[in-house]
Coordinates of C-alpha atoms in Angstrom, one line a residue:
Chain I
M1 CA 0.0 0.0 0.0
A2 CA 2.7 2.4 1.0
I3 CA 4.7 1.4 -2.1
K4 CA 1.7 1.8 -4.3
G5 CA 1.0 5.2 -2.8
L6 CA 4.6 6.3 -3.4
F7 CA 4.3 5.0 -7.0
L8 CA 1.2 6.9 -7.6
F9 CA 2.8 10.0 -6.1
C10 CA 5.8 9.5 -8.4
I11 CA 3.9 9.5 -11.7
P12 CA 3.2 13.2 -11.8
L13 CA 6.8 13.9 -10.7
L14 CA 8.0 11.7 -13.5
G15 CA 5.8 13.6 -15.9
L16 CA 7.2 16.9 -14.7
A17 CA 10.8 15.6 -15.1
I18 CA 10.1 14.5 -18.7
A19 CA 8.3 17.8 -19.5
Q20 CA 11.1 19.9 -18.0
P21 CA 13.5 20.1 -21.0
K22 CA 10.6 21.2 -23.3
K23 CA 9.4 23.9 -20.9
K24 CA 11.9 26.8 -21.1
V25 CA 12.9 28.6 -18.0
P26 CA 12.0 32.3 -18.4
V27 CA 15.0 34.5 -18.9
T28 CA 14.1 36.5 -15.9
Q29 CA 14.5 33.4 -13.7
T30 CA 18.0 32.6 -14.8
I31 CA 21.2 33.2 -12.8
A32 CA 22.6 35.4 -15.6
Y33 CA 19.6 37.7 -15.4
K34 CA 19.9 38.1 -11.7
Q35 CA 23.6 38.7 -11.9
G36 CA 22.9 41.2 -14.6
K37 CA 20.5 43.1 -12.4
E38 CA 23.2 43.5 -9.8
V39 CA 25.7 44.7 -12.4
Y40 CA 23.1 47.1 -13.7
K41 CA 22.4 48.6 -10.2
K42 CA 26.1 49.0 -9.6
V43 CA 27.3 50.3 -13.0
C44 CA 24.5 51.5 -15.2
L45 CA 21.6 52.7 -13.1
S46 CA 23.1 56.1 -12.1
C47 CA 22.9 57.3 -15.7
H48 CA 20.3 55.1 -17.4
M49 CA 18.0 55.2 -14.3
E50 CA 16.2 52.4 -12.5
D51 CA 13.5 52.1 -15.1
G52 CA 15.9 52.1 -18.0
G53 CA 14.3 55.4 -19.2
G54 CA 17.5 57.4 -19.2
V55 CA 17.5 61.2 -18.8
P56 CA 16.0 63.5 -21.5
R57 CA 18.8 65.3 -23.4
L58 CA 21.6 63.7 -21.4
N59 CA 21.5 59.9 -21.1
P60 CA 19.7 57.7 -23.7
P61 CA 16.9 55.3 -22.8
L62 CA 17.4 51.6 -23.0
I63 CA 13.8 50.9 -23.8
N64 CA 12.7 49.6 -27.2
T65 CA 15.6 50.9 -29.1
T66 CA 17.5 49.1 -31.9
Y67 CA 20.8 49.9 -30.0
V68 CA 19.6 47.5 -27.3
L69 CA 17.4 45.1 -29.1
G70 CA 19.3 44.9 -32.4
D71 CA 22.8 43.7 -33.4
K72 CA 24.4 42.1 -30.3
Q73 CA 27.9 42.7 -31.5
Q74 CA 27.3 46.4 -31.8
L75 CA 25.7 46.5 -28.3
I76 CA 28.6 44.6 -26.7
S77 CA 31.0 46.9 -28.5
I78 CA 29.3 50.0 -27.0
V79 CA 29.7 48.6 -23.5
L80 CA 33.4 47.7 -24.0
K81 CA 34.5 50.8 -26.0
G82 CA 32.0 53.4 -24.7
M83 CA 30.2 55.8 -27.0
K84 CA 31.0 59.4 -27.9
E85 CA 29.0 59.6 -31.1
R86 CA 25.9 61.8 -31.1
V87 CA 23.1 59.7 -32.4
A88 CA 19.4 60.4 -32.5
I89 CA 17.1 57.9 -30.8
D90 CA 13.4 58.5 -31.6
D91 CA 14.3 62.0 -32.8
E92 CA 16.1 63.0 -29.5
H93 CA 19.8 63.7 -29.0
Y94 CA 21.7 62.8 -25.9
S95 CA 24.8 64.8 -24.7
N96 CA 26.7 62.8 -22.2
N97 CA 29.6 60.5 -23.2
M98 CA 29.4 56.9 -22.3
A99 CA 32.7 55.6 -20.8
S100 CA 34.4 52.3 -21.8
H101 CA 33.4 49.5 -19.4
A102 CA 36.1 47.1 -20.6
Y103 CA 37.0 46.4 -17.0
L104 CA 33.9 44.3 -16.6
S105 CA 34.4 40.6 -17.1
D106 CA 32.9 38.7 -20.1
L107 CA 30.4 37.2 -17.7
E108 CA 29.4 40.5 -16.2
V109 CA 28.9 42.1 -19.6
A110 CA 26.9 39.1 -20.9
A111 CA 24.8 39.1 -17.7
V112 CA 24.0 42.9 -17.7
L113 CA 23.1 42.9 -21.4
T114 CA 20.9 39.8 -20.9
Y115 CA 19.2 41.8 -18.1
I116 CA 18.8 44.9 -20.2
R117 CA 17.5 43.1 -23.2
N118 CA 14.8 41.4 -21.1
S119 CA 13.8 44.3 -18.7
F120 CA 11.9 47.6 -19.0
G121 CA 9.5 45.9 -21.4
N122 CA 12.3 44.7 -23.7
K123 CA 12.3 41.1 -25.0
A124 CA 15.3 39.8 -26.9
S125 CA 17.8 36.9 -26.9
V126 CA 20.4 36.4 -24.2
V127 CA 24.0 37.5 -24.6
T128 CA 26.6 34.8 -23.7
P129 CA 30.1 35.3 -22.3
A130 CA 31.5 33.7 -25.5
E131 CA 29.9 36.4 -27.6
V132 CA 31.4 39.1 -25.4
K133 CA 34.8 37.4 -25.6
Q134 CA 34.6 37.3 -29.3
V135 CA 33.8 41.1 -29.6
R136 CA 36.6 41.9 -27.1
A137 CA 39.1 40.0 -29.3
I138 CA 37.9 41.9 -32.4
I139 CA 38.4 45.2 -30.6
A140 CA 41.8 44.2 -29.4
Q141 CA 42.8 43.3 -33.0
S142 CA 41.6 46.5 -34.5
K143 CA 43.7 48.6 -32.0
Chain D
M1 CA -25.6 53.5 -15.4
Y2 CA -22.1 52.2 -15.2
K3 CA -21.1 54.2 -18.3
K4 CA -22.8 57.2 -16.9
S5 CA -20.9 57.1 -13.6
L6 CA -17.6 56.6 -15.5
F7 CA -18.5 59.7 -17.5
I8 CA -19.1 61.6 -14.3
I9 CA -15.8 60.4 -12.8
F10 CA -14.1 61.5 -16.1
L11 CA -15.7 65.0 -15.8
I12 CA -14.7 65.4 -12.2
S13 CA -11.1 64.3 -12.8
A14 CA -10.8 66.5 -15.9
G15 CA -12.2 69.4 -13.8
L16 CA -9.7 68.7 -11.1
R17 CA -6.8 68.6 -13.5
G18 CA -7.8 71.6 -15.7
V19 CA -9.9 74.1 -14.0
A20 CA -10.2 73.4 -10.3
Q21 CA -6.4 73.1 -9.6
P22 CA -5.5 76.2 -7.7
N23 CA -2.3 78.0 -8.8
A24 CA -1.8 75.7 -11.8
G25 CA -0.9 72.9 -9.5
L26 CA 1.9 74.7 -7.9
T27 CA 2.5 75.3 -4.2
I28 CA 3.5 78.9 -3.6
P29 CA 3.6 81.2 -0.6
K30 CA 0.4 82.8 0.6
G31 CA -0.5 86.0 -1.2
F32 CA 0.8 84.8 -4.6
T33 CA -1.1 83.4 -7.5
A34 CA 0.2 81.2 -10.3
V35 CA -1.4 80.6 -13.7
K36 CA -0.5 78.6 -16.8
L37 CA -0.3 81.1 -19.7
V38 CA 0.3 78.6 -22.4
D39 CA 0.9 74.9 -22.6
G40 CA 2.2 72.2 -25.0
Y41 CA 5.1 73.9 -26.9
G42 CA 7.7 71.3 -26.0
K43 CA 11.3 72.1 -25.0
V44 CA 10.8 75.8 -23.9
R45 CA 14.1 76.8 -22.4
H46 CA 14.8 80.5 -21.5
I47 CA 12.4 83.3 -21.6
A48 CA 12.5 87.1 -22.1
V49 CA 9.7 89.6 -21.6
T50 CA 9.6 92.9 -23.4
P51 CA 8.8 96.2 -21.5
Q52 CA 5.4 96.0 -23.3
G53 CA 4.7 92.6 -21.9
G54 CA 5.3 90.4 -24.9
I55 CA 6.9 87.0 -24.2
Y56 CA 9.7 85.5 -26.3
V57 CA 10.9 81.9 -25.6
K58 CA 13.8 79.9 -27.0
L59 CA 13.1 76.3 -27.9
N60 CA 15.5 73.4 -27.8
K61 CA 13.3 71.5 -30.3
L62 CA 11.7 73.2 -33.2
Y63 CA 8.0 73.8 -32.9
K64 CA 6.5 73.6 -36.4
S65 CA 10.0 74.3 -37.8
K66 CA 10.5 77.4 -35.6
G67 CA 12.9 77.9 -32.7
I68 CA 11.6 81.2 -31.2
L69 CA 8.0 81.8 -30.2
Y70 CA 6.4 85.1 -29.4
F71 CA 3.3 85.3 -27.3
K72 CA 1.1 88.4 -26.6
E73 CA -1.8 88.9 -24.4
N74 CA -5.2 89.4 -26.1
T75 CA -6.5 92.5 -24.5
T76 CA -10.1 91.4 -24.7
T77 CA -9.9 87.7 -23.6
H78 CA -6.6 88.2 -21.6
Q79 CA -5.4 84.9 -23.1
Y80 CA -1.9 84.6 -24.3
V81 CA -1.8 83.9 -28.0
L82 CA 1.1 82.7 -30.2
T83 CA 1.5 85.8 -32.3
N84 CA 4.7 85.0 -34.2
S85 CA 7.3 82.2 -34.6
F86 CA 10.6 82.4 -36.4
G87 CA 14.3 81.3 -36.4
N88 CA 15.0 77.8 -37.7
Y89 CA 17.6 77.0 -35.1
T90 CA 17.3 75.3 -31.7
G91 CA 19.0 76.6 -28.5
T92 CA 18.6 77.9 -25.0
G93 CA 19.5 81.6 -24.6
I94 CA 17.2 84.5 -25.1
Y95 CA 17.3 88.1 -23.7
V96 CA 15.8 91.5 -24.4
K97 CA 17.8 94.6 -24.0
D98 CA 17.8 98.1 -25.5
Q99 CA 15.3 97.5 -28.3
Y100 CA 16.9 94.2 -29.4
L101 CA 16.0 90.6 -28.9
Y102 CA 19.1 88.4 -28.5
A103 CA 18.9 84.6 -29.1
S104 CA 21.4 81.8 -29.2
S105 CA 21.9 78.5 -31.0
D106 CA 24.5 76.2 -29.5
E107 CA 27.1 77.9 -31.8
E108 CA 25.9 81.4 -32.6
I109 CA 24.2 84.5 -31.1
F110 CA 21.8 86.5 -33.2
R111 CA 19.9 89.7 -32.5
Y112 CA 16.7 91.1 -33.9
K113 CA 15.6 94.8 -33.8
L114 CA 12.4 95.4 -32.0
N115 CA 9.8 98.1 -32.8
E116 CA 7.9 100.4 -30.4
Q117 CA 5.5 97.5 -29.5
G118 CA 8.3 95.1 -28.8
D119 CA 7.7 93.1 -31.9
V120 CA 10.6 91.9 -34.1
I121 CA 10.7 94.1 -37.2
N122 CA 12.3 91.6 -39.5
T123 CA 12.3 88.0 -38.4
E124 CA 14.2 86.8 -41.4
A125 CA 17.2 89.0 -41.2
P126 CA 18.8 88.9 -37.8
E127 CA 22.3 90.3 -37.2
K128 CA 24.9 87.6 -36.3
V129 CA 26.6 89.0 -33.2
V130 CA 28.8 86.0 -32.4
T131 CA 29.7 83.0 -34.5
G132 CA 31.6 79.7 -34.4
L133 CA 31.3 78.9 -30.6
P134 CA 32.5 75.4 -29.6
S135 CA 29.7 72.9 -29.2
K136 CA 31.0 69.4 -28.7
G137 CA 28.2 67.4 -27.2
E138 CA 28.2 67.8 -23.5
H139 CA 27.1 71.1 -22.0
E140 CA 26.5 72.6 -25.4
S141 CA 23.8 75.2 -24.5
K142 CA 24.7 78.8 -24.7
S143 CA 23.0 81.0 -22.1
I144 CA 23.2 84.7 -22.6
V145 CA 22.8 88.0 -20.6
L146 CA 23.7 91.6 -21.2
D147 CA 25.0 94.2 -18.7
N148 CA 24.2 98.0 -18.8
S149 CA 27.4 98.9 -20.7
G150 CA 27.0 97.1 -24.0
N151 CA 28.5 93.8 -23.1
L152 CA 27.1 90.4 -23.9
Y153 CA 28.1 87.4 -21.7
V154 CA 27.8 83.9 -22.9
N155 CA 28.4 80.5 -21.1
I156 CA 30.6 78.1 -23.0
G157 CA 30.2 74.9 -21.1
A158 CA 33.0 72.3 -20.7
Y159 CA 32.5 69.3 -23.0
S160 CA 33.6 67.0 -20.2
N161 CA 32.4 66.0 -16.7
S162 CA 35.7 66.5 -14.8
C163 CA 38.4 66.8 -17.5
Q164 CA 39.5 63.1 -17.1
E165 CA 41.7 61.7 -19.8
Q166 CA 38.8 59.5 -20.7
D167 CA 35.6 61.3 -19.9
R168 CA 33.4 59.6 -17.3
E169 CA 35.7 56.5 -17.2
K170 CA 36.1 54.8 -13.8
G171 CA 39.5 55.8 -12.3
S172 CA 40.7 57.9 -15.3
M173 CA 42.8 60.8 -14.0
G174 CA 42.5 64.5 -14.8
M175 CA 44.4 66.2 -17.6
S176 CA 46.8 68.8 -16.2
P177 CA 46.4 71.5 -17.1
C178 CA 42.9 70.9 -18.3
P179 CA 43.0 71.7 -22.0
V180 CA 39.2 72.2 -22.2
L181 CA 39.6 75.5 -20.3
N182 CA 41.2 77.1 -23.3
E183 CA 38.0 77.3 -25.2
A184 CA 35.3 76.3 -22.8
G185 CA 34.4 75.9 -19.1
G186 CA 33.8 79.6 -18.6
I187 CA 32.0 82.8 -19.4
W188 CA 33.1 84.7 -22.5
R189 CA 32.3 88.4 -23.0
F190 CA 31.5 90.0 -26.4
N191 CA 30.5 93.4 -27.7
A192 CA 26.7 93.3 -27.7
N193 CA 26.7 95.6 -30.8
G194 CA 29.4 93.7 -32.7
N195 CA 29.1 91.6 -35.8
N196 CA 30.3 88.1 -36.6
Q197 CA 32.6 88.0 -33.6
T198 CA 34.5 84.8 -33.3
Q199 CA 35.4 83.4 -29.9
K200 CA 38.9 84.9 -30.2
A201 CA 37.3 88.4 -30.6
G202 CA 35.7 87.9 -27.2
T203 CA 37.3 87.8 -23.8
R204 CA 37.4 84.9 -21.4
Y205 CA 35.7 86.8 -18.6
A206 CA 35.7 84.0 -16.0
T207 CA 37.0 80.4 -16.0
G208 CA 36.8 77.2 -14.0
L209 CA 33.0 76.9 -14.5
R210 CA 31.9 73.4 -15.6
N211 CA 28.6 74.5 -17.0
V212 CA 26.4 77.4 -16.4
V213 CA 22.8 77.5 -17.6
G214 CA 21.2 80.1 -15.3
L215 CA 22.9 83.5 -15.2
D216 CA 21.8 87.1 -14.6
W217 CA 23.2 90.6 -14.3
N218 CA 22.7 92.0 -10.8
T219 CA 22.0 95.7 -11.2
Q220 CA 22.5 96.4 -7.5
T221 CA 26.1 95.1 -7.4
N222 CA 26.6 95.8 -11.1
S223 CA 28.1 92.3 -11.5
L224 CA 27.4 89.0 -13.2
F225 CA 26.0 86.1 -11.1
V226 CA 26.0 82.5 -12.4
M227 CA 24.8 79.1 -11.3
Q228 CA 27.1 76.2 -11.9
H229 CA 26.0 72.7 -12.6
G230 CA 28.4 70.7 -10.4
R231 CA 30.2 67.6 -11.6
D232 CA 28.7 64.1 -11.7
Q233 CA 29.5 60.6 -10.6
L234 CA 32.1 60.8 -7.7
H235 CA 31.2 57.3 -6.6
D236 CA 31.0 55.8 -10.1
L237 CA 34.4 57.1 -11.0
F238 CA 36.2 56.8 -7.7
P239 CA 34.3 54.1 -5.7
S240 CA 37.2 53.6 -3.2
L241 CA 36.9 57.3 -2.1
Y242 CA 33.2 57.9 -2.2
N243 CA 30.1 55.8 -1.4
A244 CA 26.9 56.1 -3.4
K245 CA 25.3 58.4 -0.7
Q246 CA 28.2 60.8 -0.7
S247 CA 28.1 60.9 -4.5
A248 CA 24.4 61.7 -4.3
E249 CA 25.0 64.6 -1.8
L250 CA 28.2 66.0 -3.4
P251 CA 29.3 68.3 -4.8
S252 CA 27.3 71.5 -4.1
E253 CA 25.5 73.4 -6.9
C254 CA 27.1 76.8 -6.5
M255 CA 26.2 80.4 -7.2
Y256 CA 29.2 82.6 -8.0
E257 CA 29.6 86.3 -8.4
L258 CA 32.0 86.9 -11.2
H259 CA 34.4 89.7 -12.2
N260 CA 36.9 89.9 -15.0
G261 CA 39.4 87.1 -14.4
T262 CA 37.5 85.1 -11.7
N263 CA 38.5 81.4 -11.5
C264 CA 36.0 79.1 -9.9
G265 CA 38.3 76.1 -9.9
W266 CA 36.6 73.4 -12.1
P267 CA 37.9 70.7 -12.7
Y268 CA 40.6 70.9 -10.0
I269 CA 38.2 71.4 -7.1
Y270 CA 34.6 71.1 -6.2
Y271 CA 32.7 72.7 -3.3
D272 CA 31.4 70.7 -0.3
H273 CA 28.6 72.7 1.4
L274 CA 28.5 70.1 4.2
V275 CA 31.9 71.3 5.4
N276 CA 32.1 74.6 3.6
K277 CA 35.3 73.8 1.8
K278 CA 36.8 73.7 -1.6
I279 CA 37.8 70.0 -2.0
V280 CA 40.5 68.8 -4.3
A281 CA 38.9 66.7 -7.0
P282 CA 39.8 63.0 -7.0
E283 CA 41.0 63.3 -10.6
Y284 CA 43.7 65.7 -9.3
G285 CA 44.9 63.8 -6.3
G286 CA 42.1 64.5 -3.9
D287 CA 40.9 62.0 -1.3
G288 CA 37.5 63.6 -0.6
I289 CA 38.9 65.5 2.4
K290 CA 42.0 67.4 1.2
S291 CA 40.9 71.1 0.7
T292 CA 42.4 74.3 -0.7
T293 CA 42.0 78.0 -0.3
D294 CA 42.6 78.7 -4.0
Y295 CA 39.9 79.7 -6.3
Q296 CA 36.7 81.8 -5.9
N297 CA 34.3 81.0 -3.0
P298 CA 30.6 80.6 -4.0
A299 CA 28.2 83.3 -3.0
I300 CA 25.9 80.5 -1.8
A301 CA 25.9 76.7 -2.2
F302 CA 23.0 74.3 -2.7
P303 CA 22.6 70.5 -2.4
A304 CA 24.1 68.5 -5.2
H305 CA 22.7 67.7 -8.7
L306 CA 19.6 69.9 -8.5
A307 CA 20.5 71.4 -11.9
P308 CA 20.0 75.2 -11.7
N309 CA 18.8 76.2 -15.2
G310 CA 17.4 79.7 -14.5
L311 CA 18.6 82.7 -12.4
L312 CA 16.7 85.9 -11.9
F313 CA 17.3 88.9 -9.6
Y314 CA 14.0 90.4 -8.7
T315 CA 14.0 94.2 -9.2
G316 CA 10.2 94.7 -9.1
N317 CA 8.1 96.3 -6.5
K318 CA 5.0 94.1 -6.5
F319 CA 6.4 91.3 -4.3
P320 CA 6.8 91.8 -0.5
A321 CA 10.0 93.8 0.5
K322 CA 12.1 90.8 1.3
Y323 CA 12.1 89.7 -2.4
K324 CA 13.6 93.0 -3.6
N325 CA 17.0 92.4 -5.2
G326 CA 16.9 88.7 -4.1
A327 CA 17.5 85.8 -6.4
F328 CA 15.0 83.3 -7.8
I329 CA 16.6 80.0 -9.1
A330 CA 14.8 77.5 -11.3
F331 CA 16.1 74.0 -10.4
H332 CA 15.5 71.7 -13.3
G333 CA 15.7 68.6 -11.0
S334 CA 18.3 65.9 -10.5
W335 CA 19.0 62.6 -12.2
N336 CA 22.1 61.4 -10.4
R337 CA 21.1 61.3 -6.7
A338 CA 20.4 57.5 -6.7
P339 CA 20.2 55.7 -4.3
L340 CA 18.6 58.8 -2.6
P341 CA 15.3 60.2 -4.1
Q342 CA 15.8 62.7 -6.9
E343 CA 15.5 66.4 -5.8
G344 CA 14.8 69.8 -7.2
Y345 CA 12.1 70.4 -9.8
Y346 CA 11.3 73.6 -8.0
V347 CA 12.0 77.4 -7.9
V348 CA 13.8 78.7 -4.9
F349 CA 14.3 82.2 -3.5
V350 CA 17.5 83.5 -1.9
P351 CA 17.2 86.8 0.0
F352 CA 20.0 89.3 -0.7
E353 CA 21.2 92.3 1.2
N354 CA 23.9 94.6 0.0
G355 CA 24.6 92.3 -2.9
K356 CA 25.2 89.2 -0.7
P357 CA 22.8 86.3 0.1
T358 CA 21.5 86.6 3.7
G359 CA 20.1 83.8 5.6
Q360 CA 18.6 80.6 4.2
W361 CA 17.2 79.9 0.8
E362 CA 13.7 78.7 0.6
V363 CA 11.5 76.8 -1.9
F364 CA 9.3 79.4 -3.5
A365 CA 7.3 77.4 -6.0
N366 CA 7.0 73.6 -5.9
G367 CA 4.9 70.9 -7.5
F368 CA 6.1 71.2 -11.1
A369 CA 7.0 67.5 -11.3
G370 CA 3.6 66.2 -10.1
A371 CA 3.7 62.7 -8.5
I372 CA 7.0 61.5 -9.9
K373 CA 10.2 63.4 -9.3
T374 CA 12.4 61.9 -12.0
P375 CA 13.7 63.5 -15.2
K376 CA 11.4 61.3 -17.3
G377 CA 8.5 61.0 -14.9
A378 CA 8.2 64.7 -14.0
E379 CA 5.2 66.4 -15.6
H380 CA 7.0 69.7 -15.8
R381 CA 10.6 70.8 -15.2
P382 CA 11.3 74.4 -14.4
C383 CA 14.0 75.9 -16.6
G384 CA 13.8 79.6 -17.5
L385 CA 12.9 82.7 -15.4
A386 CA 12.0 86.3 -16.3
Q387 CA 10.4 89.3 -14.8
D388 CA 8.1 91.8 -16.5
A389 CA 7.7 95.6 -16.1
T390 CA 4.7 95.1 -13.7
G391 CA 6.8 93.0 -11.3
A392 CA 5.3 89.6 -12.2
I393 CA 7.6 86.6 -12.8
Y394 CA 7.5 83.9 -15.4
V395 CA 8.7 80.3 -15.2
T396 CA 9.2 78.1 -18.3
D397 CA 9.0 74.3 -18.4
D398 CA 11.1 72.4 -21.0
S399 CA 9.3 69.1 -20.6
K400 CA 5.8 70.0 -21.8
G401 CA 6.4 73.5 -22.8
T402 CA 4.3 75.3 -20.2
I403 CA 4.8 79.0 -19.3
Y404 CA 3.7 80.0 -15.8
K405 CA 3.1 83.5 -14.5
I406 CA 3.3 84.2 -10.8
T407 CA 1.9 87.4 -9.4
C408 CA 1.5 88.8 -5.9
T409 CA -2.1 89.5 -5.2
G410 CA -1.8 89.7 -1.4
K411 CA -4.7 87.2 -1.1

């Protein structure tokens, strides 16, 4: 009886275990996302603000822009090299220079970009440390 | 029934927002009244009022392809009406003096002759007074003011936060001497009646000022007063010397009285109002404590990062006596006071006696931001200030493009 009960109890568990690989863990539940949130708070928040909205005229928003959601290589490069070019985002210009953040590890850059690409209403693919490593190598070569 | 009650709620809330809000939603001292004259013109920066009461404002984003708007009061309805718009350039500075309207882009200063009514005679043919000023991204706005001797003063902001070798990069040290100061980071003086003056034709009147947006000529002391935007990111750049809270509270936003040759010390020092000292900047060997007696002392210092965008000495007679010759300052509101709440988004008053601030400053008009005091969440952000011939003052908002008028009614 006890064994039977255990068996019955195990069936749904077994089902869960089988279903697990198919059911994707949401990005926001991953360790990378949580690490990224910590990096964001420490490094990015003071300029881009808690809600990713930036500061009008000074610091650009991270919400729904091609700079954040588009080409990952370009985005990684902005974090590693900084950005001094004046570009318009949704018809607005932003004055403050962004510094190079090459001192962050591949893991930290990947985590924070994964966080940014999946926060503030954004939804885009994750960034891996390998991708960051690759862009870092390209930058080093072009120097 | 449900729809009907929703409709009633809508009417009530619309009424509360539009009509029933006393003083246009602002909190001001008893005896004063505030109204919104116009609304919805976008990035309205500085403002100038003619002796006849017409209002000119400079836009930082073109409104229907125009950068200067002119509003006049309809004498029957007493509503302010957009009467003229011109100038295809954006910018911040605007000033009326001696039958001329002066206006700046981020590189040039123009002037337009006014007629007896204060209207611009020819909007299409301004004189170019100054040309080719540096505008390299950061702190590019050119605020302007005139004295009573035919001189024009313009801010040329430093295109840098703290003159680091790598701007805003963690741990990057300061360039010594700071090369930015040769062509920016100060106030330049030009002949107000000159033509096509380059920067070299002007004089570097005062230096060591990171960025000035609010400035005004004090007719009592016959000298120029400016409000500096202090440096950012002490903690981000030097985390071993400053914690996040210190970075939120430092450095002070300073008011300076300037004379020819005054040096206010940027980027080598910043002012700490908590200890009343000029502190050596971390980029130049400072440790957050080391101080110096070099450089100009501020006339008065305010909490950090409030972003003073407008300065006005009150010369009218319509406000109570304590306001006479005192200074109003429009604080645009902070962005880098995290983890503390953002601050500012109000107009303060500083009483003056014999040309010096006396006693404490006080918040004069508050409530511009509405429920959320953040750069993006704020409903309105005070920016420019002006006074008219009757003694009323005006405040602009460069978020929604509202112009407020504040009068003293004694009620």
